[in-house]
Tab-separated table of C-alpha atoms and ligand atoms in Angstrom:
chain	number	residue	atom	x	y	z
A	233	MET	CA	-77.608	162.000	35.540
A	234	ILE	CA	-74.471	160.129	34.598
A	235	ARG	CA	-74.711	159.362	30.886
A	236	PRO	CA	-71.883	157.236	29.451
A	237	ARG	CA	-73.444	157.736	26.014
A	238	ARG	CA	-72.178	161.373	25.935
A	239	ASN	CA	-68.698	159.977	25.220
A	240	ARG	CA	-70.057	157.962	22.305
A	241	ARG	CA	-71.984	160.800	20.676
A	242	THR	CA	-69.685	161.698	17.739
A	243	GLU	CA	-66.838	160.052	15.866
A	244	ALA	CA	-64.502	162.808	17.134
A	245	ILE	CA	-65.367	162.203	20.799
A	246	ARG	CA	-65.187	158.443	20.331
A	247	SER	CA	-61.698	158.780	18.917
A	248	LEU	CA	-60.620	160.874	21.946
A	249	VAL	CA	-61.897	158.346	24.488
A	250	GLY	CA	-60.728	155.275	22.586
A	251	GLU	CA	-58.673	153.036	24.885
A	252	THR	CA	-57.010	150.839	22.280
A	253	THR	CA	-55.519	151.639	18.908
A	254	LEU	CA	-54.682	149.328	16.045
A	255	SER	CA	-52.130	150.332	13.437
A	256	PRO	CA	-50.175	148.598	10.663
A	257	ALA	CA	-47.117	149.027	12.917
A	258	ASP	CA	-48.600	146.417	15.292
A	259	LEU	CA	-48.786	143.695	12.656
A	260	ILE	CA	-46.465	140.874	11.618
A	261	LEU	CA	-47.119	139.013	8.349
A	262	PRO	CA	-46.472	135.240	8.241
A	263	LEU	CA	-45.087	134.175	4.836
A	264	PHE	CA	-44.961	130.597	3.500
A	265	ILE	CA	-42.101	129.740	1.193
A	266	HIS	CA	-41.141	126.756	-0.943
A	267	GLU	CA	-38.378	125.528	-3.242
A	268	ASP	CA	-40.088	126.432	-6.517
A	269	ASP	CA	-39.798	129.258	-9.030
A	270	SER	CA	-43.514	129.963	-9.056
A	271	ASP	CA	-45.980	131.158	-6.407
A	272	LYS	CA	-48.829	128.723	-5.632
A	273	PRO	CA	-52.137	129.043	-3.783
A	274	ILE	CA	-52.307	126.929	-0.611
A	275	ALA	CA	-55.208	124.468	-0.810
A	276	SER	CA	-55.770	124.284	2.968
A	277	MET	CA	-55.636	128.086	3.384
A	278	PRO	CA	-57.785	129.942	0.818
A	279	GLY	CA	-56.401	133.416	0.141
A	280	VAL	CA	-52.873	132.509	1.257
A	281	THR	CA	-49.948	131.863	-1.107
A	282	ARG	CA	-46.820	129.758	-0.889
A	283	TRP	CA	-44.067	131.919	-2.353
A	284	SER	CA	-40.880	131.376	-4.289
A	285	ILE	CA	-37.946	133.297	-2.781
A	286	GLU	CA	-38.435	136.010	-5.384
A	287	GLY	CA	-42.190	136.152	-4.750
A	288	CYS	CA	-41.599	136.303	-1.003
A	289	VAL	CA	-39.254	139.271	-1.414
A	290	ARG	CA	-41.867	141.029	-3.564
A	291	GLU	CA	-44.724	140.297	-1.138
A	292	ALA	CA	-42.664	141.434	1.861
A	293	GLY	CA	-41.955	144.690	0.017
A	294	VAL	CA	-45.674	145.283	-0.575
A	295	ALA	CA	-46.426	144.599	3.102
A	296	HIS	CA	-43.585	146.823	4.292
A	297	ALA	CA	-44.829	149.667	2.064
A	298	LEU	CA	-48.212	149.344	3.800
A	299	GLY	CA	-46.482	150.051	7.132
A	300	ILE	CA	-46.030	146.469	8.331
A	301	PRO	CA	-42.658	146.340	10.124
A	302	ALA	CA	-42.010	142.591	10.207
A	303	VAL	CA	-42.522	139.227	8.534
A	304	VAL	CA	-42.096	135.691	9.874
A	305	LEU	CA	-41.062	132.825	7.577
A	306	PHE	CA	-42.441	129.271	7.384
A	307	PRO	CA	-40.815	126.880	4.881
A	308	LYS	CA	-42.333	123.872	3.136
A	309	ILE	CA	-39.437	121.456	2.918
A	310	ASP	CA	-39.186	118.811	0.189
A	311	ASP	CA	-39.755	115.281	1.511
A	312	ALA	CA	-36.312	114.243	0.237
A	313	LEU	CA	-34.705	116.712	2.686
A	314	LYS	CA	-36.663	115.545	5.739
A	315	SER	CA	-34.926	113.282	8.236
A	316	PRO	CA	-35.374	112.016	11.812
A	317	ASP	CA	-33.007	114.703	13.178
A	318	GLY	CA	-34.230	117.467	10.860
A	319	GLY	CA	-30.614	118.291	10.023
A	320	GLU	CA	-31.686	120.483	7.080
A	321	ALA	CA	-32.924	123.015	9.671
A	322	SER	CA	-29.383	124.272	10.248
A	323	ASN	CA	-28.137	124.139	6.634
A	324	ASP	CA	-26.664	127.610	5.971
A	325	ASP	CA	-27.767	127.203	2.355
A	326	GLY	CA	-31.285	126.032	3.238
A	327	LEU	CA	-34.489	127.615	1.988
A	328	VAL	CA	-35.070	129.818	5.048
A	329	GLN	CA	-31.459	130.982	5.200
A	330	ARG	CA	-31.401	131.961	1.506
A	331	THR	CA	-34.744	133.743	1.855
A	332	VAL	CA	-33.542	135.709	4.895
A	333	ARG	CA	-30.471	136.876	2.971
A	334	ALA	CA	-32.628	137.914	-0.017
A	335	LEU	CA	-35.127	139.756	2.216
A	336	LYS	CA	-32.477	141.667	4.164
A	337	ALA	CA	-30.674	142.626	0.935
A	338	ALA	CA	-33.874	143.926	-0.701
A	339	HIS	CA	-35.513	145.503	2.380
A	340	PRO	CA	-32.882	146.443	4.972
A	341	SER	CA	-35.444	148.162	7.221
A	342	LEU	CA	-37.786	145.157	7.337
A	343	CYS	CA	-37.591	143.063	10.536
A	344	VAL	CA	-37.147	139.416	9.533
A	345	ILE	CA	-38.284	136.804	12.054
A	346	THR	CA	-37.691	133.061	11.643
A	347	ASP	CA	-39.411	130.065	13.225
A	348	ILE	CA	-37.286	127.771	15.365
A	349	ALA	CA	-38.664	124.205	15.535
A	350	LEU	CA	-37.999	120.938	13.739
A	351	ASP	CA	-41.487	120.092	12.420
A	352	PRO	CA	-41.039	121.248	8.788
A	353	TYR	CA	-37.758	119.269	8.605
A	354	ASN	CA	-38.514	116.246	10.736
A	355	SER	CA	-39.701	113.114	8.934
A	356	ASP	CA	-41.874	112.385	12.002
A	357	GLY	CA	-43.644	115.753	11.784
A	358	HIS	CA	-42.899	116.632	15.403
A	359	ASP	CA	-41.261	119.803	16.710
A	360	GLY	CA	-38.514	117.763	18.348
A	361	LEU	CA	-36.551	114.529	18.059
A	362	VAL	CA	-38.706	111.434	18.369
A	363	ARG	CA	-37.754	108.220	20.157
A	364	ARG	CA	-39.857	105.070	20.193
A	365	ASN	CA	-40.021	103.460	23.630
A	366	ALA	CA	-39.972	99.705	24.235
A	367	ASP	CA	-43.757	99.738	24.765
A	368	GLY	CA	-44.251	101.300	21.320
A	369	SER	CA	-45.131	104.780	22.609
A	370	LEU	CA	-43.424	107.883	21.217
A	371	GLN	CA	-41.284	110.226	23.260
A	372	ILE	CA	-40.255	113.723	22.164
A	373	LEU	CA	-36.722	114.173	23.507
A	374	ASN	CA	-36.200	117.524	25.222
A	375	ASP	CA	-32.522	118.261	25.782
A	376	GLU	CA	-31.330	116.580	22.577
A	377	THR	CA	-33.858	118.697	20.655
A	378	VAL	CA	-32.697	121.908	22.349
A	379	GLU	CA	-29.157	121.341	21.016
A	380	LEU	CA	-30.510	121.113	17.455
A	381	LEU	CA	-32.656	124.226	17.970
A	382	CYS	CA	-29.540	126.145	19.052
A	383	ARG	CA	-27.795	125.195	15.791
A	384	GLN	CA	-30.880	126.193	13.792
A	385	ALA	CA	-31.004	129.583	15.566
A	386	GLN	CA	-27.290	130.211	14.975
A	387	SER	CA	-27.727	129.383	11.286
A	388	HIS	CA	-30.681	131.806	10.988
A	389	ALA	CA	-28.687	134.508	12.790
A	390	ARG	CA	-25.746	133.990	10.419
A	391	ALA	CA	-28.157	134.495	7.514
A	392	GLY	CA	-29.197	137.821	9.046
A	393	ALA	CA	-32.432	137.111	10.947
A	394	ASP	CA	-33.300	139.991	13.291
A	395	ILE	CA	-35.320	137.807	15.665
A	396	VAL	CA	-35.631	134.039	16.092
A	397	ALA	CA	-38.934	132.644	17.334
A	398	PRO	CA	-38.781	129.229	19.042
A	399	SER	CA	-42.209	127.594	18.588
A	400	ASP	CA	-41.280	124.111	19.780
A	401	MET	CA	-42.202	124.381	23.509
A	402	MET	CA	-39.179	122.366	24.717
A	403	ASP	CA	-38.105	123.209	28.279
A	404	GLY	CA	-35.032	125.395	28.690
A	405	ARG	CA	-34.679	126.312	25.046
A	406	VAL	CA	-34.779	130.078	25.493
A	407	ALA	CA	-31.788	130.086	27.855
A	408	ALA	CA	-29.887	127.655	25.612
A	409	ILE	CA	-30.600	129.635	22.425
A	410	ARG	CA	-29.666	132.919	24.154
A	411	ARG	CA	-26.332	131.435	25.219
A	412	ALA	CA	-25.698	129.882	21.789
A	413	LEU	CA	-26.366	133.219	20.065
A	414	ASP	CA	-24.238	135.211	22.533
A	415	ASP	CA	-21.343	132.744	22.252
A	416	THR	CA	-21.218	133.147	18.471
A	417	GLY	CA	-21.389	136.945	18.387
A	418	PHE	CA	-25.128	137.335	17.805
A	419	GLN	CA	-25.879	139.312	20.981
A	420	GLU	CA	-28.151	141.560	18.903
A	421	CYS	CA	-30.378	138.791	17.561
A	422	GLY	CA	-33.625	138.808	19.572
A	423	ILE	CA	-35.773	135.949	20.852
A	424	LEU	CA	-39.532	136.029	20.424
A	425	SER	CA	-40.584	133.040	22.480
A	426	TYR	CA	-43.768	131.079	21.901
A	427	THR	CA	-44.308	131.178	25.658
A	428	ALA	CA	-47.837	129.815	25.910
A	429	LYS	CA	-48.491	127.719	22.824
A	430	TYR	CA	-51.563	125.559	23.237
A	431	ALA	CA	-52.251	122.131	21.703
A	432	SER	CA	-54.994	123.630	19.531
A	433	ALA	CA	-57.305	122.310	16.839
A	434	LEU	CA	-56.795	125.636	15.077
A	435	TYR	CA	-53.390	124.746	13.542
A	436	GLY	CA	-54.787	122.207	11.053
A	437	PRO	CA	-54.787	124.466	7.973
A	438	PHE	CA	-51.179	125.553	8.702
A	439	ARG	CA	-50.000	121.945	8.910
A	440	GLY	CA	-51.670	121.369	5.540
A	441	ALA	CA	-49.767	124.351	4.125
A	442	LEU	CA	-46.405	122.946	5.234
A	443	ASP	CA	-47.253	119.257	5.024
A	444	SER	CA	-45.982	119.137	8.621
A	445	ALA	CA	-48.688	117.249	10.533
A	446	PRO	CA	-47.332	114.646	12.996
A	447	LYS	CA	-47.118	111.227	11.333
A	448	GLU	CA	-48.141	109.647	14.610
A	449	GLY	CA	-49.474	110.868	17.950
A	450	ASP	CA	-50.218	114.466	18.875
A	451	LYS	CA	-48.318	117.417	20.372
A	452	LYS	CA	-49.867	117.293	23.850
A	453	THR	CA	-46.640	116.331	25.640
A	454	TYR	CA	-45.108	119.675	24.688
A	455	GLN	CA	-47.892	122.101	23.704
A	456	MET	CA	-50.166	123.267	26.532
A	457	ASP	CA	-53.598	122.086	27.621
A	458	PRO	CA	-56.257	124.650	26.541
A	459	ALA	CA	-57.748	124.329	30.039
A	460	ASN	CA	-54.741	125.946	31.741
A	461	VAL	CA	-53.773	129.537	32.476
A	462	ARG	CA	-51.643	129.278	35.656
A	463	GLU	CA	-49.303	127.081	33.643
A	464	ALA	CA	-48.976	129.944	31.128
A	465	ALA	CA	-47.874	132.191	33.995
A	466	LEU	CA	-45.169	129.654	34.907
A	467	GLU	CA	-43.965	129.519	31.285
A	468	ALA	CA	-43.920	133.339	31.160
A	469	ASP	CA	-41.815	133.627	34.321
A	470	LEU	CA	-39.362	131.026	32.987
A	471	ASP	CA	-39.037	132.593	29.528
A	472	ALA	CA	-38.482	136.049	31.041
A	473	ALA	CA	-35.816	134.672	33.403
A	474	GLU	CA	-34.172	132.779	30.524
A	475	GLY	CA	-33.769	135.968	28.495
A	476	ALA	CA	-36.662	136.125	26.043
A	477	ASP	CA	-37.207	139.585	24.530
A	478	ILE	CA	-40.886	139.133	23.634
A	479	LEU	CA	-43.424	136.623	25.008
A	480	MET	CA	-46.058	135.161	22.705
A	481	VAL	CA	-49.478	133.601	23.253
A	482	LYS	CA	-50.908	131.309	20.562
A	483	PRO	CA	-53.675	131.011	19.417
A	484	ALA	CA	-54.945	134.515	20.177
A	485	GLY	CA	-58.718	134.974	19.985
A	486	TRP	CA	-59.782	132.105	22.265
A	487	TYR	CA	-56.929	132.898	24.686
A	488	LEU	CA	-57.479	136.576	25.502
A	489	ASP	CA	-57.407	135.831	29.242
A	490	VAL	CA	-53.953	134.280	28.807
A	491	ILE	CA	-52.723	137.404	26.990
A	492	ALA	CA	-54.111	139.576	29.814
A	493	GLU	CA	-52.535	137.385	32.503
A	494	ILE	CA	-49.077	137.506	30.905
A	495	ARG	CA	-49.434	141.261	30.244
A	496	ARG	CA	-50.023	141.808	33.998
A	497	ARG	CA	-47.088	139.616	34.995
A	498	THR	CA	-44.219	140.939	32.921
A	499	PRO	CA	-42.823	144.256	31.700
A	500	LEU	CA	-41.787	142.493	28.468
A	501	PRO	CA	-43.779	143.104	25.269
A	502	VAL	CA	-46.457	140.495	24.595
A	503	ALA	CA	-47.195	139.140	21.113
A	504	ALA	CA	-50.191	137.087	19.995
A	505	TYR	CA	-50.570	134.767	17.000
A	506	GLN	CA	-53.962	134.796	15.280
A	507	VAL	CA	-53.479	131.336	13.786
A	508	SER	CA	-54.602	129.673	10.575
A	509	GLY	CA	-57.857	128.271	12.026
A	510	GLU	CA	-58.866	131.672	13.429
A	511	TYR	CA	-58.176	133.284	10.059
A	512	LEU	CA	-60.202	130.666	8.188
A	513	MET	CA	-63.191	130.769	10.562
A	514	LEU	CA	-63.473	134.495	9.871
A	515	ARG	CA	-62.722	134.140	6.144
A	516	GLY	CA	-65.168	131.262	5.747
A	517	ALA	CA	-68.006	133.110	7.450
A	518	ALA	CA	-67.245	136.248	5.435
A	519	ASP	CA	-67.003	134.375	2.115
A	520	THR	CA	-70.426	132.790	2.648
A	521	GLY	CA	-71.867	136.211	3.499
A	522	TRP	CA	-72.689	135.305	7.106
A	523	ILE	CA	-70.605	138.121	8.604
A	524	ASP	CA	-69.079	141.373	7.382
A	525	GLY	CA	-65.494	140.185	6.887
A	526	ASP	CA	-63.687	143.527	7.148
A	527	SER	CA	-65.463	144.586	10.340
A	528	ALA	CA	-64.993	141.186	11.960
A	529	MET	CA	-61.305	141.172	10.994
A	530	LEU	CA	-60.643	144.579	12.585
A	531	GLU	CA	-62.744	143.728	15.665
A	532	SER	CA	-60.821	140.479	16.196
A	533	LEU	CA	-57.494	142.331	16.001
A	534	VAL	CA	-58.495	145.219	18.284
A	535	ALA	CA	-59.775	142.690	20.841
A	536	ILE	CA	-56.370	140.974	20.880
A	537	LYS	CA	-54.685	144.347	21.450
A	538	ARG	CA	-57.203	145.301	24.154
A	539	ALA	CA	-56.342	142.090	26.011
A	540	GLY	CA	-52.710	143.288	26.175
A	541	ALA	CA	-50.854	142.262	23.031
A	542	SER	CA	-48.395	144.811	21.616
A	543	MET	CA	-48.109	143.006	18.295
A	544	ILE	CA	-50.111	140.443	16.336
A	545	LEU	CA	-49.028	137.794	13.850
A	546	THR	CA	-51.933	137.527	11.431
A	547	TYR	CA	-52.687	136.329	7.907
A	548	PHE	CA	-54.894	139.452	7.719
A	549	ALA	CA	-51.868	141.758	8.120
A	550	LYS	CA	-51.958	143.169	4.584
A	551	ALA	CA	-55.743	143.456	4.396
A	552	ALA	CA	-55.908	145.072	7.838
A	553	ALA	CA	-53.059	147.485	7.097
A	554	ALA	CA	-54.743	148.517	3.853
A	555	ARG	CA	-58.022	149.167	5.713
A	556	LEU	CA	-56.302	151.103	8.520
A	557	ARG	CA	-54.519	153.561	6.219
B	776	LIG	C1	-44.926	124.614	14.443
B	776	LIG	C2	-45.846	125.755	14.216
B	776	LIG	C3	-47.236	125.626	14.073
B	776	LIG	C4	-47.759	126.898	13.833
B	776	LIG	C5	-46.677	127.795	13.838
B	776	LIG	N1	-45.483	127.070	14.102
B	776	LIG	C6	-48.101	124.411	14.047
B	776	LIG	C7	-47.957	123.369	15.056
B	776	LIG	O1	-47.504	123.598	16.184
B	776	LIG	O2	-48.320	122.245	14.724
B	776	LIG	C8	-49.216	127.164	13.599
B	776	LIG	C9	-49.590	128.466	13.000
B	776	LIG	C10	-50.968	128.530	12.449
B	776	LIG	O3	-51.809	127.631	12.627
B	776	LIG	O4	-51.250	129.555	11.806
B	776	LIG	N2	-43.720	124.817	15.036
């Protein structure tokens, strides 16, 4: 009789037949930073801290020592520095740029990734430039935004970012950023593209952390419809042709089919972002005692890898790495 249970009989056999592994080396830790000398808890994201530059450098060091190879930075920008064109995004002395320099000086072997988009800097809270049409509706301008994103990416590369990660979903931005980086001598700076970023309800806690929610309207004219997967394939083909080094799907857990589809389509590495709402659904259920938090955390991450992701951005990175060691 064929008995699949024979391969599940002992821990040793189970480890031999395991199809997917999860290790700290697969994880990327998102870090929130602000212009303040002290580190503060984030009200909309229990268990997550907004760091001073010094605190961020310390936290990145702890994560790196746990085997986490990379961090990605998200800045909370003071209201006084926000403007319609988000010009602060490409200030070489801005918060992100100074933090990148401090991180690379303290931890040369840490991979530092930065977010490319205007929403933390834009007084309208959108990822791109906003124009109001005659009928009162809002339009997010594509090509004008891409020019600003190129300047932001060049500024991050000058500060020493290893990889820039455009999260704005404007058309053509990967090709434009690649050219802008190559033209200024940053051929080695990589592009992790948010290839299939959905207009998701799961980003709410993150927008609270950065105070970056749109002042008006939503992001559905640039972020994707959760109903679509063929459209993700189109975005993946375009990003690969435009020169992206890594393709990302976001959110992760409700979009495992999208991860699998992109994995099948491209030889490029695939990343997935377990976003703030996914983190808090698990945390919330664990904190009330409804589920075993550690087991659910590891199961959610292994499922994302099983679907085809090579790396995962997750607020659980430190906790997971500690459990996996
Ligand atoms: C914006 C950006 C968002 C996230 C990462 N970059 C939010 C948004 O698109 O509104 C969300 C991450 C999370 O929810 O954890 N460029």
